[in-house]
Each structure stands twice: as structure tokens, then as C-alpha cells.
Amino acid sequence: MVTYPCVYHFLDRERTVQTLERLHPCIDKSLSPEDGLIRGSLGKVLYYAGLNKYYQDDRFAAKANNLLQEVLVNLNQGTTGVRASTALSRGIPGMGMVLHLLDQEGMLGRNEHLEKYLRALDTFVFEQSLRQIRAFNLDYLHASAGAVNYLVRRVAGNGRVKEYLEALVEAYAEVAITDRNGSRFRNFRTGGETDINLTHFGLAHGLGGVLLTLLNVYRAGIACDRIRPIVEQSLRFLLAHKRSPGELVMHANVFPVSVIESYAWDHTDNYARYEPSLGWCGSDLSQLLVLHRAAQLLGNPEWESIAREVGGHTLTRWQIAGNLMQDTFFCHGSSGIAQMYRRLYEISGFDQYLDGYGFWFRKTLQWVTAELEDEACVRRAGELLFGWTGVSLVLLSALLETDYPWDSLFLLS
């Protein structure tokens, strides 16, 4: 995919490159505490592959491949942070997605041993994901939804994956809670429990992550007749909790982060869940991605209209303090917000999203300077979601002439 040229209208390329080069020594020398995706070596593999794509420097390709080989050796020896689990964050799907992306970038030599290895991983991921869905463990980062998103990438490489995905979609249909209010899913908790009264709407841990994953399956032409009613009824439930942007103060979210169904929607505890955040993991921006993509794939102009209304409201939220802004990092910080606005523009063609992209991109460049003096930030330099590895990938995305879809691992592309 060719990057949209007009995203460069705000870009100070020289300053962006300088910032990238200032961050690199911190990332390069950082010691990963594990091999997983969001905190460990696999995130740095994505980073080095991105540097290789931009600089066309074989040294970065070698770093990516060498680090990936270390991860694979550690996995086979059982001495690694990559777990034999379905968690995108620390398990097999995160590694599989990195392998797929590097393969798409032409950085992996094709061989039968690798294909056999990947097919075995596919079977493991399918079987474990099916068990987790039936147990209501639907989290995107830490349970089944991220694993299903990995399997979508394997359709072309493994003829059995289509059958796997059909079975997994059927499992989603079976565990969905559907009534006159619409459809939703029980909320996953990190401890392995579910709360029948709580529905989380975010990407990382809630309904948004499940819906975007199902829409990716739909886009692959698989189980479309089963996915469409799940998405339609789930968006009905989401929109039932939408507040009118015109009635809100500047920083308020239109959609809640979560809702306790045993209380009325306007109960104090539920009202407090309309948190004023703009981060990747769960905010109005998360719901914009769902609405725009669903409108595009399922052909519903009403959802597109609602998304543009809500999107316009998010673009009034320029004051930093009121948006629970923590740092430049991808999960809760300015770089993640910038990348979300960029992808929202590319999905919708809504020009105003470029204003959001430019604003938060410039803030990222500005704040990195201060963070470089913060030892707590330096210690986390090599992390993808909560460090400068993710920040640098956002900067690289702006500089590259052709797309590097590393953020597809986080449902943005």
C-alpha cells in the first residue's frame, strides 16, 4: 500500500529523523526482560525490520534476523519469555505475526521446515483459542482474540486455517450474549475470571478488539453470514451507550470504556466509566476504528455518519491534561493517538483526521526530548507498547514511502 502523500503536509522530516536517531542508541542497547511481543525481543525485531525498510541497510536486517533466531532457539529450549499460549502479548501468536510480517517484507527465506513449523503452530493456536472462547477468555492482548487475528494471516499459507476460522467464528456466536439491547461478550479478566455484569468496550481487553478481529475474518471472505449479525447486534449495543457530543464538555468520551449492566446506564458507577482517555487500548478512537471499518465492509452509511460526528468531537480535545495523557508511548500516549488518527484517515478519507495526526505527532516529537532525560523512560526504551520501540515505529511510518503495517498487530491496519 502506498502511503497517502498528503499526510506529509505537517511533517518536519529532518526533526523526525533526528528524533529517531536520538532514540536508537537507547533502544539498541536496552536489555529485553523476555522474548514476547509487547515488552520483549519480538518488538525489537519489528523495530529493526522497520529501520531496514527505511535505511535499506543490511545491518538492520541482520539484527532483526539474529534476534528472531535467538527467540526461536529460546522457544525450542524452553528458556524464553515466549509462552506456549494464545496470548498476543507474550505467546505464540505474537511470534507468528512477526514471522508473517517479516516474510511479507521479503526478509525470511522460504523453506519447507519453516512452513511445517508454522502449520504446527496454527493447529496449536486454533485448539487453544477454541477452548478459550468457550471459556469466555476473549481478550485481544492476553487471550483468544489476538490469536484469531494471527490465524487470519495464515489463510494463504495453510489450507486448513479457513476451517479453523469458521469453527472459531461459530464459537463466538455461541458465547455471545444477545437480547433486546444487542450483543456483547463477557469480560475477560487477567486472572482468568469473567464478570457477567461487566462489558468492556476497548481494543485491548474488550468488545472493540473482538469486533475488529471478526471484521478481519470477514474481510478474508470467511464466515461472513455468521459475522454480519454479530457485528450488527454488537454495534447496536455499543450505540445504545453513546452520548451526544454536543452535550459534552471538551474532554468527555462519547462512549464508555466499560459498563456494569446490573446498574442503569446513568448510574454513578457507569457514568464514571466515560473516562476522558484517548489512548489506543480503550477510548472513543477505538470505537471510531470499529465503526469506520464496519461501515466500509458491511456497507452501512449510518455507522459512517456516526463515526464522523464522534471523530469531530475527539478533534476538539487538544488540551493535554484532560485526556489522561501519560507519555509518548503507544498504548496510552501521544504516538499511539497519532497513529490511530492516521489510520482513521486512511480508512475513511475524512480529512480532519489529518489534523489529529499532525497535532499528536508534533507533540510526540516535543515530549521525547523531555523523556530522554527521564531514567524511568530510558529503562523501558526497548518496549513496544510502553517504550520507545513503538514510538520509533510511528516515526518510521511517517517517513516511509510505502506502508510498513507493523500496527496491524494492534488492529490499526
mmCIF file of C-alpha atoms in Angstrom:
data_model
loop_
_atom_site.group_PDB
_atom_site.id
_atom_site.type_symbol
_atom_site.label_atom_id
_atom_site.label_comp_id
_atom_site.label_asym_id
_atom_site.label_seq_id
_atom_site.Cartn_x
_atom_site.Cartn_y
_atom_site.Cartn_z
ATOM 1 C CA MET A 1 0.000 0.000 0.000
ATOM 2 C CA VAL A 2 1.333 3.447 -0.913
ATOM 3 C CA THR A 3 1.319 5.996 1.879
ATOM 4 C CA TYR A 4 -1.094 8.880 1.282
ATOM 5 C CA PRO A 5 1.085 11.823 0.175
ATOM 6 C CA CYS A 6 -0.989 14.457 1.991
ATOM 7 C CA VAL A 7 -0.072 13.044 5.410
ATOM 8 C CA TYR A 8 3.274 14.796 4.934
ATOM 9 C CA HIS A 9 1.865 18.317 4.943
ATOM 10 C CA PHE A 10 2.789 18.807 8.616
ATOM 11 C CA LEU A 11 5.902 16.640 8.731
ATOM 12 C CA ASP A 12 9.259 18.071 9.707
ATOM 13 C CA ARG A 13 11.277 15.244 8.190
ATOM 14 C CA GLU A 14 14.621 16.479 9.489
ATOM 15 C CA ARG A 15 13.399 16.695 13.072
ATOM 16 C CA THR A 16 11.671 13.316 12.778
ATOM 17 C CA VAL A 17 14.878 11.652 11.569
ATOM 18 C CA GLN A 18 16.886 13.391 14.301
ATOM 19 C CA THR A 19 14.445 12.158 16.948
ATOM 20 C CA LEU A 20 14.590 8.638 15.557
ATOM 21 C CA GLU A 21 18.376 8.725 15.689
ATOM 22 C CA ARG A 22 18.381 10.065 19.257
ATOM 23 C CA LEU A 23 16.126 7.234 20.415
ATOM 24 C CA HIS A 24 18.024 4.498 18.599
ATOM 25 C CA PRO A 25 21.027 4.107 20.953
ATOM 26 C CA CYS A 26 18.672 3.743 23.933
ATOM 27 C CA ILE A 27 16.607 1.077 22.175
ATOM 28 C CA ASP A 28 19.605 -0.689 20.678
ATOM 29 C CA LYS A 29 21.413 -1.174 23.988
ATOM 30 C CA SER A 30 18.291 -1.947 26.029
ATOM 31 C CA LEU A 31 18.078 -5.425 27.526
ATOM 32 C CA SER A 32 14.730 -7.104 26.923
ATOM 33 C CA PRO A 33 13.331 -8.802 30.041
ATOM 34 C CA GLU A 34 11.727 -11.505 27.892
ATOM 35 C CA ASP A 35 11.179 -12.561 24.278
ATOM 36 C CA GLY A 36 7.492 -11.627 23.994
ATOM 37 C CA LEU A 37 5.953 -9.003 21.720
ATOM 38 C CA ILE A 38 4.885 -6.059 23.840
ATOM 39 C CA ARG A 39 7.798 -5.956 26.329
ATOM 40 C CA GLY A 40 10.465 -8.140 24.764
ATOM 41 C CA SER A 41 12.663 -9.106 21.856
ATOM 42 C CA LEU A 42 9.914 -9.600 19.268
ATOM 43 C CA GLY A 43 9.002 -5.914 19.465
ATOM 44 C CA LYS A 44 12.638 -5.029 18.745
ATOM 45 C CA VAL A 45 12.592 -7.407 15.760
ATOM 46 C CA LEU A 46 9.747 -5.318 14.304
ATOM 47 C CA TYR A 47 11.774 -2.189 15.002
ATOM 48 C CA TYR A 48 14.959 -3.387 13.285
ATOM 49 C CA ALA A 49 12.925 -4.594 10.300
ATOM 50 C CA GLY A 50 11.394 -1.115 10.045
ATOM 51 C CA LEU A 51 14.823 0.517 10.161
ATOM 52 C CA ASN A 52 15.957 -1.805 7.401
ATOM 53 C CA LYS A 53 12.982 -0.818 5.264
ATOM 54 C CA TYR A 54 13.713 2.887 5.708
ATOM 55 C CA TYR A 55 17.513 2.977 5.577
ATOM 56 C CA GLN A 56 17.949 -0.035 3.241
ATOM 57 C CA ASP A 57 20.822 -1.097 5.472
ATOM 58 C CA ASP A 58 21.619 -4.806 5.704
ATOM 59 C CA ARG A 59 22.991 -4.329 9.209
ATOM 60 C CA PHE A 60 19.471 -3.729 10.489
ATOM 61 C CA ALA A 61 18.155 -6.733 8.571
ATOM 62 C CA ALA A 62 20.884 -8.833 10.207
ATOM 63 C CA LYS A 63 19.950 -7.532 13.658
ATOM 64 C CA ALA A 64 16.296 -8.414 13.062
ATOM 65 C CA ASN A 65 17.078 -11.902 11.819
ATOM 66 C CA ASN A 66 19.670 -12.646 14.503
ATOM 67 C CA LEU A 67 17.329 -11.564 17.276
ATOM 68 C CA LEU A 68 14.497 -13.600 15.759
ATOM 69 C CA GLN A 69 16.724 -16.667 15.654
ATOM 70 C CA GLU A 70 17.529 -16.181 19.346
ATOM 71 C CA VAL A 71 13.810 -16.093 20.122
ATOM 72 C CA LEU A 72 13.190 -19.320 18.176
ATOM 73 C CA VAL A 73 16.116 -21.086 19.835
ATOM 74 C CA ASN A 74 14.935 -19.992 23.268
ATOM 75 C CA LEU A 75 11.420 -21.220 22.499
ATOM 76 C CA ASN A 76 12.659 -24.644 21.452
ATOM 77 C CA GLN A 77 14.839 -24.863 24.571
ATOM 78 C CA GLY A 78 12.070 -23.703 26.865
ATOM 79 C CA THR A 79 14.137 -20.817 28.246
ATOM 80 C CA THR A 80 12.166 -17.933 26.794
ATOM 81 C CA GLY A 81 9.534 -15.351 27.599
ATOM 82 C CA VAL A 82 7.509 -16.532 24.585
ATOM 83 C CA ARG A 83 4.967 -18.788 26.197
ATOM 84 C CA ALA A 84 3.124 -21.777 24.764
ATOM 85 C CA SER A 85 -0.118 -19.804 24.908
ATOM 86 C CA THR A 86 -2.534 -17.877 22.697
ATOM 87 C CA ALA A 87 -1.585 -14.506 24.195
ATOM 88 C CA LEU A 88 -0.537 -11.983 21.564
ATOM 89 C CA SER A 89 1.420 -10.169 24.264
ATOM 90 C CA ARG A 90 3.769 -12.999 25.283
ATOM 91 C CA GLY A 91 2.690 -16.115 23.393
ATOM 92 C CA ILE A 92 2.815 -17.906 20.058
ATOM 93 C CA PRO A 93 0.518 -15.548 18.063
ATOM 94 C CA GLY A 94 2.803 -12.554 18.668
ATOM 95 C CA MET A 95 5.754 -14.514 17.340
ATOM 96 C CA GLY A 96 3.699 -15.818 14.426
ATOM 97 C CA MET A 97 2.600 -12.323 13.429
ATOM 98 C CA VAL A 98 6.195 -11.086 13.474
ATOM 99 C CA LEU A 99 7.263 -14.033 11.299
ATOM 100 C CA HIS A 100 4.436 -13.290 8.865
ATOM 101 C CA LEU A 101 5.269 -9.589 8.618
ATOM 102 C CA LEU A 102 8.982 -10.222 8.020
ATOM 103 C CA ASP A 103 8.052 -12.789 5.401
ATOM 104 C CA GLN A 104 5.828 -10.215 3.658
ATOM 105 C CA GLU A 105 8.764 -7.800 3.724
ATOM 106 C CA GLY A 106 10.963 -10.406 1.990
ATOM 107 C CA MET A 107 13.258 -10.810 4.977
ATOM 108 C CA LEU A 108 12.767 -14.555 5.521
ATOM 109 C CA GLY A 109 13.973 -17.250 3.172
ATOM 110 C CA ARG A 110 11.180 -19.643 2.267
ATOM 111 C CA ASN A 111 11.774 -23.221 3.297
ATOM 112 C CA GLU A 112 9.701 -26.300 3.981
ATOM 113 C CA HIS A 113 10.938 -26.577 7.556
ATOM 114 C CA LEU A 114 9.558 -23.113 8.367
ATOM 115 C CA GLU A 115 6.240 -23.917 6.701
ATOM 116 C CA LYS A 116 5.913 -27.161 8.640
ATOM 117 C CA TYR A 117 6.739 -25.317 11.852
ATOM 118 C CA LEU A 118 4.115 -22.655 11.167
ATOM 119 C CA ARG A 119 1.420 -25.235 10.348
ATOM 120 C CA ALA A 120 2.068 -26.908 13.712
ATOM 121 C CA LEU A 121 1.732 -23.511 15.418
ATOM 122 C CA ASP A 122 -1.546 -22.904 13.567
ATOM 123 C CA THR A 123 -3.050 -26.119 14.921
ATOM 124 C CA PHE A 124 -1.924 -25.345 18.462
ATOM 125 C CA VAL A 125 -3.282 -21.784 18.300
ATOM 126 C CA PHE A 126 -6.625 -22.984 16.905
ATOM 127 C CA GLU A 127 -7.158 -25.666 19.536
ATOM 128 C CA GLN A 128 -6.223 -23.408 22.431
ATOM 129 C CA SER A 129 -8.288 -20.491 21.087
ATOM 130 C CA LEU A 130 -11.377 -22.644 20.739
ATOM 131 C CA ARG A 131 -11.083 -23.685 24.387
ATOM 132 C CA GLN A 132 -10.586 -20.091 25.481
ATOM 133 C CA ILE A 133 -13.563 -18.730 23.552
ATOM 134 C CA ARG A 134 -15.799 -21.376 25.088
ATOM 135 C CA ALA A 135 -14.451 -20.304 28.489
ATOM 136 C CA PHE A 136 -15.193 -16.625 27.675
ATOM 137 C CA ASN A 137 -11.496 -15.672 27.566
ATOM 138 C CA LEU A 138 -11.786 -13.226 24.667
ATOM 139 C CA ASP A 139 -9.130 -10.633 25.468
ATOM 140 C CA TYR A 140 -7.188 -9.293 22.452
ATOM 141 C CA LEU A 141 -3.782 -8.887 24.094
ATOM 142 C CA HIS A 142 -3.857 -11.804 26.509
ATOM 143 C CA ALA A 143 -6.290 -14.449 25.228
ATOM 144 C CA SER A 144 -8.130 -15.681 22.132
ATOM 145 C CA ALA A 145 -8.959 -12.619 20.006
ATOM 146 C CA GLY A 146 -5.330 -11.798 19.227
ATOM 147 C CA ALA A 147 -4.769 -15.445 18.309
ATOM 148 C CA VAL A 148 -7.679 -15.389 15.865
ATOM 149 C CA ASN A 149 -6.249 -12.263 14.257
ATOM 150 C CA TYR A 150 -2.986 -14.160 13.778
ATOM 151 C CA LEU A 151 -4.779 -17.056 12.067
ATOM 152 C CA VAL A 152 -6.340 -14.685 9.528
ATOM 153 C CA ARG A 153 -2.823 -14.050 8.222
ATOM 154 C CA ARG A 154 -2.259 -17.755 7.755
ATOM 155 C CA VAL A 155 -5.150 -18.458 5.370
ATOM 156 C CA ALA A 156 -2.927 -18.330 2.278
ATOM 157 C CA GLY A 157 -0.190 -20.457 3.868
ATOM 158 C CA ASN A 158 -2.318 -23.229 5.338
ATOM 159 C CA GLY A 159 -5.424 -24.644 3.675
ATOM 160 C CA ARG A 160 -6.829 -25.833 6.996
ATOM 161 C CA VAL A 161 -6.934 -22.362 8.544
ATOM 162 C CA LYS A 162 -10.184 -21.471 6.759
ATOM 163 C CA GLU A 163 -11.854 -24.371 8.582
ATOM 164 C CA TYR A 164 -10.245 -23.288 11.832
ATOM 165 C CA LEU A 165 -11.604 -19.766 11.469
ATOM 166 C CA GLU A 166 -15.098 -20.978 10.602
ATOM 167 C CA ALA A 167 -15.126 -23.052 13.793
ATOM 168 C CA LEU A 168 -13.840 -20.136 15.866
ATOM 169 C CA VAL A 169 -16.480 -17.756 14.499
ATOM 170 C CA GLU A 170 -19.136 -20.333 15.352
ATOM 171 C CA ALA A 171 -17.765 -20.425 18.892
ATOM 172 C CA TYR A 172 -18.021 -16.639 19.124
ATOM 173 C CA ALA A 173 -21.644 -16.839 18.004
ATOM 174 C CA GLU A 174 -22.357 -19.419 20.691
ATOM 175 C CA VAL A 175 -20.910 -17.396 23.584
ATOM 176 C CA ALA A 176 -22.314 -14.012 22.537
ATOM 177 C CA ILE A 177 -24.918 -12.603 24.910
ATOM 178 C CA THR A 178 -27.799 -11.349 22.754
ATOM 179 C CA ASP A 179 -31.032 -9.731 23.939
ATOM 180 C CA ARG A 180 -33.202 -6.739 23.092
ATOM 181 C CA ASN A 181 -30.226 -4.440 23.827
ATOM 182 C CA GLY A 182 -27.968 -6.114 21.260
ATOM 183 C CA SER A 183 -24.960 -8.440 21.525
ATOM 184 C CA ARG A 184 -21.791 -8.391 23.647
ATOM 185 C CA PHE A 185 -19.406 -10.789 25.347
ATOM 186 C CA ARG A 186 -18.475 -11.493 28.922
ATOM 187 C CA ASN A 187 -15.459 -9.551 30.039
ATOM 188 C CA PHE A 188 -12.101 -11.270 30.406
ATOM 189 C CA ARG A 189 -10.011 -10.625 33.477
ATOM 190 C CA THR A 190 -6.277 -11.174 33.641
ATOM 191 C CA GLY A 191 -6.776 -13.641 36.486
ATOM 192 C CA GLY A 192 -8.817 -15.902 34.227
ATOM 193 C CA GLU A 193 -12.208 -14.939 35.632
ATOM 194 C CA THR A 194 -15.199 -13.442 33.875
ATOM 195 C CA ASP A 195 -17.723 -10.939 35.165
ATOM 196 C CA ILE A 196 -21.208 -11.479 33.764
ATOM 197 C CA ASN A 197 -22.201 -7.914 34.648
ATOM 198 C CA LEU A 198 -19.266 -6.105 33.057
ATOM 199 C CA THR A 199 -18.812 -5.366 29.371
ATOM 200 C CA HIS A 200 -15.568 -3.708 28.310
ATOM 201 C CA PHE A 201 -15.633 -1.787 25.011
ATOM 202 C CA GLY A 202 -11.900 -1.302 24.367
ATOM 203 C CA LEU A 203 -9.494 -2.781 21.825
ATOM 204 C CA ALA A 204 -7.006 -4.353 24.203
ATOM 205 C CA HIS A 205 -9.441 -6.086 26.551
ATOM 206 C CA GLY A 206 -12.984 -5.749 25.245
ATOM 207 C CA LEU A 207 -15.651 -5.703 22.585
ATOM 208 C CA GLY A 208 -13.706 -3.463 20.190
ATOM 209 C CA GLY A 209 -10.868 -5.982 19.901
ATOM 210 C CA VAL A 210 -13.281 -8.857 19.260
ATOM 211 C CA LEU A 211 -15.233 -6.919 16.610
ATOM 212 C CA LEU A 212 -12.161 -5.728 14.702
ATOM 213 C CA THR A 213 -10.828 -9.282 14.748
ATOM 214 C CA LEU A 214 -14.116 -10.631 13.382
ATOM 215 C CA LEU A 215 -14.132 -7.905 10.725
ATOM 216 C CA ASN A 216 -10.667 -9.057 9.645
ATOM 217 C CA VAL A 217 -12.054 -12.573 9.244
ATOM 218 C CA TYR A 218 -14.970 -11.087 7.283
ATOM 219 C CA ARG A 219 -12.562 -9.173 5.053
ATOM 220 C CA ALA A 220 -10.886 -12.511 4.247
ATOM 221 C CA GLY A 221 -14.238 -13.754 2.943
ATOM 222 C CA ILE A 222 -14.719 -16.330 5.716
ATOM 223 C CA ALA A 223 -17.941 -16.982 7.689
ATOM 224 C CA CYS A 224 -19.412 -13.678 6.506
ATOM 225 C CA ASP A 225 -23.023 -14.752 7.083
ATOM 226 C CA ARG A 226 -22.236 -15.575 10.722
ATOM 227 C CA ILE A 227 -20.117 -12.492 11.385
ATOM 228 C CA ARG A 228 -22.505 -9.878 9.987
ATOM 229 C CA PRO A 229 -25.279 -10.335 12.613
ATOM 230 C CA ILE A 230 -22.726 -10.456 15.457
ATOM 231 C CA VAL A 231 -21.262 -7.122 14.344
ATOM 232 C CA GLU A 232 -24.650 -5.536 13.697
ATOM 233 C CA GLN A 233 -26.054 -6.554 17.085
ATOM 234 C CA SER A 234 -22.835 -5.629 18.901
ATOM 235 C CA LEU A 235 -22.836 -2.154 17.371
ATOM 236 C CA ARG A 236 -26.468 -1.818 18.391
ATOM 237 C CA PHE A 237 -25.343 -2.477 21.983
ATOM 238 C CA LEU A 238 -22.428 -0.039 21.674
ATOM 239 C CA LEU A 239 -24.556 2.739 20.189
ATOM 240 C CA ALA A 240 -27.132 2.334 22.947
ATOM 241 C CA HIS A 241 -24.442 3.713 25.269
ATOM 242 C CA LYS A 242 -23.461 6.642 23.031
ATOM 243 C CA ARG A 243 -23.814 10.144 24.417
ATOM 244 C CA SER A 244 -24.443 13.156 22.190
ATOM 245 C CA PRO A 245 -21.162 15.008 21.539
ATOM 246 C CA GLY A 246 -22.983 18.333 21.544
ATOM 247 C CA GLU A 247 -23.977 17.886 25.173
ATOM 248 C CA LEU A 248 -20.494 17.039 26.475
ATOM 249 C CA VAL A 249 -17.664 19.032 27.946
ATOM 250 C CA MET A 250 -14.483 19.112 25.886
ATOM 251 C CA HIS A 251 -12.653 16.111 27.353
ATOM 252 C CA ALA A 252 -15.564 13.718 27.859
ATOM 253 C CA ASN A 253 -15.768 10.470 25.909
ATOM 254 C CA VAL A 254 -18.867 9.766 23.853
ATOM 255 C CA PHE A 255 -18.620 6.046 24.627
ATOM 256 C CA PRO A 256 -17.806 4.429 27.983
ATOM 257 C CA VAL A 257 -14.677 2.373 28.473
ATOM 258 C CA SER A 258 -16.901 -0.270 30.082
ATOM 259 C CA VAL A 259 -20.386 -0.652 31.553
ATOM 260 C CA ILE A 260 -21.831 -2.546 34.529
ATOM 261 C CA GLU A 261 -25.078 -3.983 33.233
ATOM 262 C CA SER A 262 -26.563 -4.598 36.663
ATOM 263 C CA TYR A 263 -26.755 -0.790 37.037
ATOM 264 C CA ALA A 264 -28.698 1.705 34.955
ATOM 265 C CA TRP A 265 -26.585 3.339 32.251
ATOM 266 C CA ASP A 266 -26.701 6.691 34.083
ATOM 267 C CA HIS A 267 -25.826 5.198 37.487
ATOM 268 C CA THR A 268 -22.883 6.975 39.140
ATOM 269 C CA ASP A 269 -20.603 3.954 38.681
ATOM 270 C CA ASN A 270 -21.425 3.722 34.977
ATOM 271 C CA TYR A 271 -21.240 7.455 34.393
ATOM 272 C CA ALA A 272 -17.693 7.415 35.773
ATOM 273 C CA ARG A 273 -16.745 4.881 33.088
ATOM 274 C CA TYR A 274 -16.956 7.526 30.355
ATOM 275 C CA GLU A 275 -13.301 8.164 31.084
ATOM 276 C CA PRO A 276 -11.603 11.107 29.313
ATOM 277 C CA SER A 277 -8.876 8.974 27.717
ATOM 278 C CA LEU A 278 -7.725 8.968 24.083
ATOM 279 C CA GLY A 279 -5.333 6.017 24.177
ATOM 280 C CA TRP A 280 -5.089 3.023 21.860
ATOM 281 C CA CYS A 281 -6.235 0.434 24.388
ATOM 282 C CA GLY A 282 -9.717 1.832 25.011
ATOM 283 C CA SER A 283 -11.268 5.181 24.094
ATOM 284 C CA ASP A 284 -13.538 6.875 21.566
ATOM 285 C CA LEU A 285 -10.766 6.384 18.996
ATOM 286 C CA SER A 286 -11.127 2.618 19.479
ATOM 287 C CA GLN A 287 -14.816 2.804 18.647
ATOM 288 C CA LEU A 288 -14.129 5.010 15.629
ATOM 289 C CA LEU A 289 -11.952 2.265 14.162
ATOM 290 C CA VAL A 290 -14.744 -0.258 14.673
ATOM 291 C CA LEU A 291 -17.456 1.992 13.230
ATOM 292 C CA HIS A 292 -15.493 3.109 10.176
ATOM 293 C CA ARG A 293 -14.294 -0.395 9.324
ATOM 294 C CA ALA A 294 -17.722 -1.952 9.864
ATOM 295 C CA ALA A 295 -19.344 0.757 7.749
ATOM 296 C CA GLN A 296 -16.838 0.113 4.973
ATOM 297 C CA LEU A 297 -17.062 -3.681 4.979
ATOM 298 C CA LEU A 298 -20.768 -4.113 5.739
ATOM 299 C CA GLY A 299 -21.930 -1.118 3.716
ATOM 300 C CA ASN A 300 -23.755 0.827 6.433
ATOM 301 C CA PRO A 301 -23.609 4.622 5.842
ATOM 302 C CA GLU A 302 -25.297 5.345 9.176
ATOM 303 C CA TRP A 303 -22.301 3.997 11.080
ATOM 304 C CA GLU A 304 -20.018 6.141 8.921
ATOM 305 C CA SER A 305 -22.072 9.226 9.739
ATOM 306 C CA ILE A 306 -21.971 8.483 13.471
ATOM 307 C CA ALA A 307 -18.224 7.895 13.311
ATOM 308 C CA ARG A 308 -17.619 11.265 11.668
ATOM 309 C CA GLU A 309 -19.721 13.008 14.312
ATOM 310 C CA VAL A 310 -17.793 11.355 17.132
ATOM 311 C CA GLY A 311 -14.496 11.841 15.295
ATOM 312 C CA GLY A 312 -15.149 15.552 15.071
ATOM 313 C CA HIS A 313 -15.687 15.671 18.824
ATOM 314 C CA THR A 314 -12.362 13.937 19.527
ATOM 315 C CA LEU A 315 -10.627 16.579 17.438
ATOM 316 C CA THR A 316 -11.686 19.312 19.880
ATOM 317 C CA ARG A 317 -9.673 17.641 22.623
ATOM 318 C CA TRP A 318 -6.335 19.432 22.264
ATOM 319 C CA GLN A 319 -5.673 20.164 25.947
ATOM 320 C CA ILE A 320 -3.279 17.509 27.190
ATOM 321 C CA ALA A 321 -4.204 17.355 30.879
ATOM 322 C CA GLY A 322 -7.831 16.421 30.296
ATOM 323 C CA ASN A 323 -7.109 13.386 28.121
ATOM 324 C CA LEU A 324 -5.305 11.224 30.736
ATOM 325 C CA MET A 325 -2.157 11.587 28.669
ATOM 326 C CA GLN A 326 0.760 9.784 30.285
ATOM 327 C CA ASP A 327 3.700 9.821 27.873
ATOM 328 C CA THR A 328 4.671 9.383 24.224
ATOM 329 C CA PHE A 329 4.270 5.590 24.346
ATOM 330 C CA PHE A 330 1.941 3.692 22.033
ATOM 331 C CA CYS A 331 -0.611 2.241 24.447
ATOM 332 C CA HIS A 332 -1.739 5.323 26.391
ATOM 333 C CA GLY A 333 0.379 8.061 24.872
ATOM 334 C CA SER A 334 0.715 10.550 22.065
ATOM 335 C CA SER A 335 2.386 8.326 19.444
ATOM 336 C CA GLY A 336 -0.433 5.779 19.601
ATOM 337 C CA ILE A 337 -3.034 8.520 19.230
ATOM 338 C CA ALA A 338 -1.173 9.952 16.238
ATOM 339 C CA GLN A 339 -1.019 6.554 14.525
ATOM 340 C CA MET A 340 -4.720 5.944 15.176
ATOM 341 C CA TYR A 341 -5.681 9.237 13.547
ATOM 342 C CA ARG A 342 -3.506 8.390 10.553
ATOM 343 C CA ARG A 343 -5.186 5.018 10.061
ATOM 344 C CA LEU A 344 -8.629 6.535 10.634
ATOM 345 C CA TYR A 345 -7.917 8.934 7.791
ATOM 346 C CA GLU A 346 -6.776 6.130 5.512
ATOM 347 C CA ILE A 347 -9.911 4.093 6.286
ATOM 348 C CA SER A 348 -12.407 6.946 5.965
ATOM 349 C CA GLY A 349 -10.847 9.681 3.823
ATOM 350 C CA PHE A 350 -12.087 12.174 6.467
ATOM 351 C CA ASP A 351 -9.540 14.975 6.058
ATOM 352 C CA GLN A 352 -9.963 16.328 9.585
ATOM 353 C CA TYR A 353 -8.289 13.213 10.991
ATOM 354 C CA LEU A 354 -5.052 14.509 9.466
ATOM 355 C CA ASP A 355 -5.254 17.457 11.877
ATOM 356 C CA GLY A 356 -5.307 14.979 14.762
ATOM 357 C CA TYR A 357 -2.423 13.038 13.272
ATOM 358 C CA GLY A 358 -0.310 16.160 12.845
ATOM 359 C CA PHE A 359 -1.089 17.561 16.296
ATOM 360 C CA TRP A 360 -0.223 14.399 18.241
ATOM 361 C CA PHE A 361 2.772 13.615 16.024
ATOM 362 C CA ARG A 362 4.266 17.030 16.757
ATOM 363 C CA LYS A 363 3.552 16.583 20.472
ATOM 364 C CA THR A 364 5.393 13.265 20.351
ATOM 365 C CA LEU A 365 8.492 14.904 18.876
ATOM 366 C CA GLN A 366 8.291 17.637 21.501
ATOM 367 C CA TRP A 367 7.847 15.322 24.508
ATOM 368 C CA VAL A 368 10.511 12.800 23.520
ATOM 369 C CA THR A 369 13.134 15.459 24.226
ATOM 370 C CA ALA A 370 11.987 15.668 27.840
ATOM 371 C CA GLU A 371 11.620 11.888 28.181
ATOM 372 C CA LEU A 372 15.225 11.350 27.154
ATOM 373 C CA GLU A 373 16.167 12.944 30.493
ATOM 374 C CA ASP A 374 13.793 10.642 32.424
ATOM 375 C CA GLU A 375 15.526 7.492 33.678
ATOM 376 C CA ALA A 376 12.191 5.671 34.038
ATOM 377 C CA CYS A 377 11.552 6.141 30.304
ATOM 378 C CA VAL A 378 15.103 5.150 29.388
ATOM 379 C CA ARG A 379 14.720 1.876 31.306
ATOM 380 C CA ARG A 380 11.713 0.966 29.137
ATOM 381 C CA ALA A 381 13.241 2.088 25.844
ATOM 382 C CA GLY A 382 13.051 -1.352 24.201
ATOM 383 C CA GLU A 383 9.352 -1.999 24.890
ATOM 384 C CA LEU A 384 6.769 -1.889 22.103
ATOM 385 C CA LEU A 385 3.594 -0.751 23.874
ATOM 386 C CA PHE A 386 5.172 1.053 26.834
ATOM 387 C CA GLY A 387 8.506 2.238 25.474
ATOM 388 C CA TRP A 388 10.317 3.959 22.618
ATOM 389 C CA THR A 389 10.272 0.983 20.249
ATOM 390 C CA GLY A 390 6.615 1.722 19.483
ATOM 391 C CA VAL A 391 7.271 5.468 19.324
ATOM 392 C CA SER A 392 10.061 4.923 16.797
ATOM 393 C CA LEU A 393 7.843 2.709 14.642
ATOM 394 C CA VAL A 394 5.278 5.530 14.498
ATOM 395 C CA LEU A 395 8.057 7.904 13.376
ATOM 396 C CA LEU A 396 9.227 5.403 10.755
ATOM 397 C CA SER A 397 5.675 5.037 9.451
ATOM 398 C CA ALA A 398 5.624 8.761 8.720
ATOM 399 C CA LEU A 399 8.972 8.675 6.924
ATOM 400 C CA LEU A 400 8.450 5.608 4.737
ATOM 401 C CA GLU A 401 7.275 5.995 1.153
ATOM 402 C CA THR A 402 5.490 2.630 1.245
ATOM 403 C CA ASP A 403 3.480 1.180 4.084
ATOM 404 C CA TYR A 404 5.039 -0.947 6.810
ATOM 405 C CA PRO A 405 1.949 -2.417 8.529
ATOM 406 C CA TRP A 406 3.515 -3.260 11.884
ATOM 407 C CA ASP A 407 0.451 -1.730 13.557
ATOM 408 C CA SER A 408 -1.775 -4.418 12.037
ATOM 409 C CA LEU A 409 -0.679 -6.441 15.060
ATOM 410 C CA PHE A 410 -2.688 -3.916 17.089
ATOM 411 C CA LEU A 411 -5.714 -3.828 14.759
ATOM 412 C CA LEU A 412 -4.942 -0.462 13.148
ATOM 413 C CA SER A 413 -4.281 -1.666 9.599
#
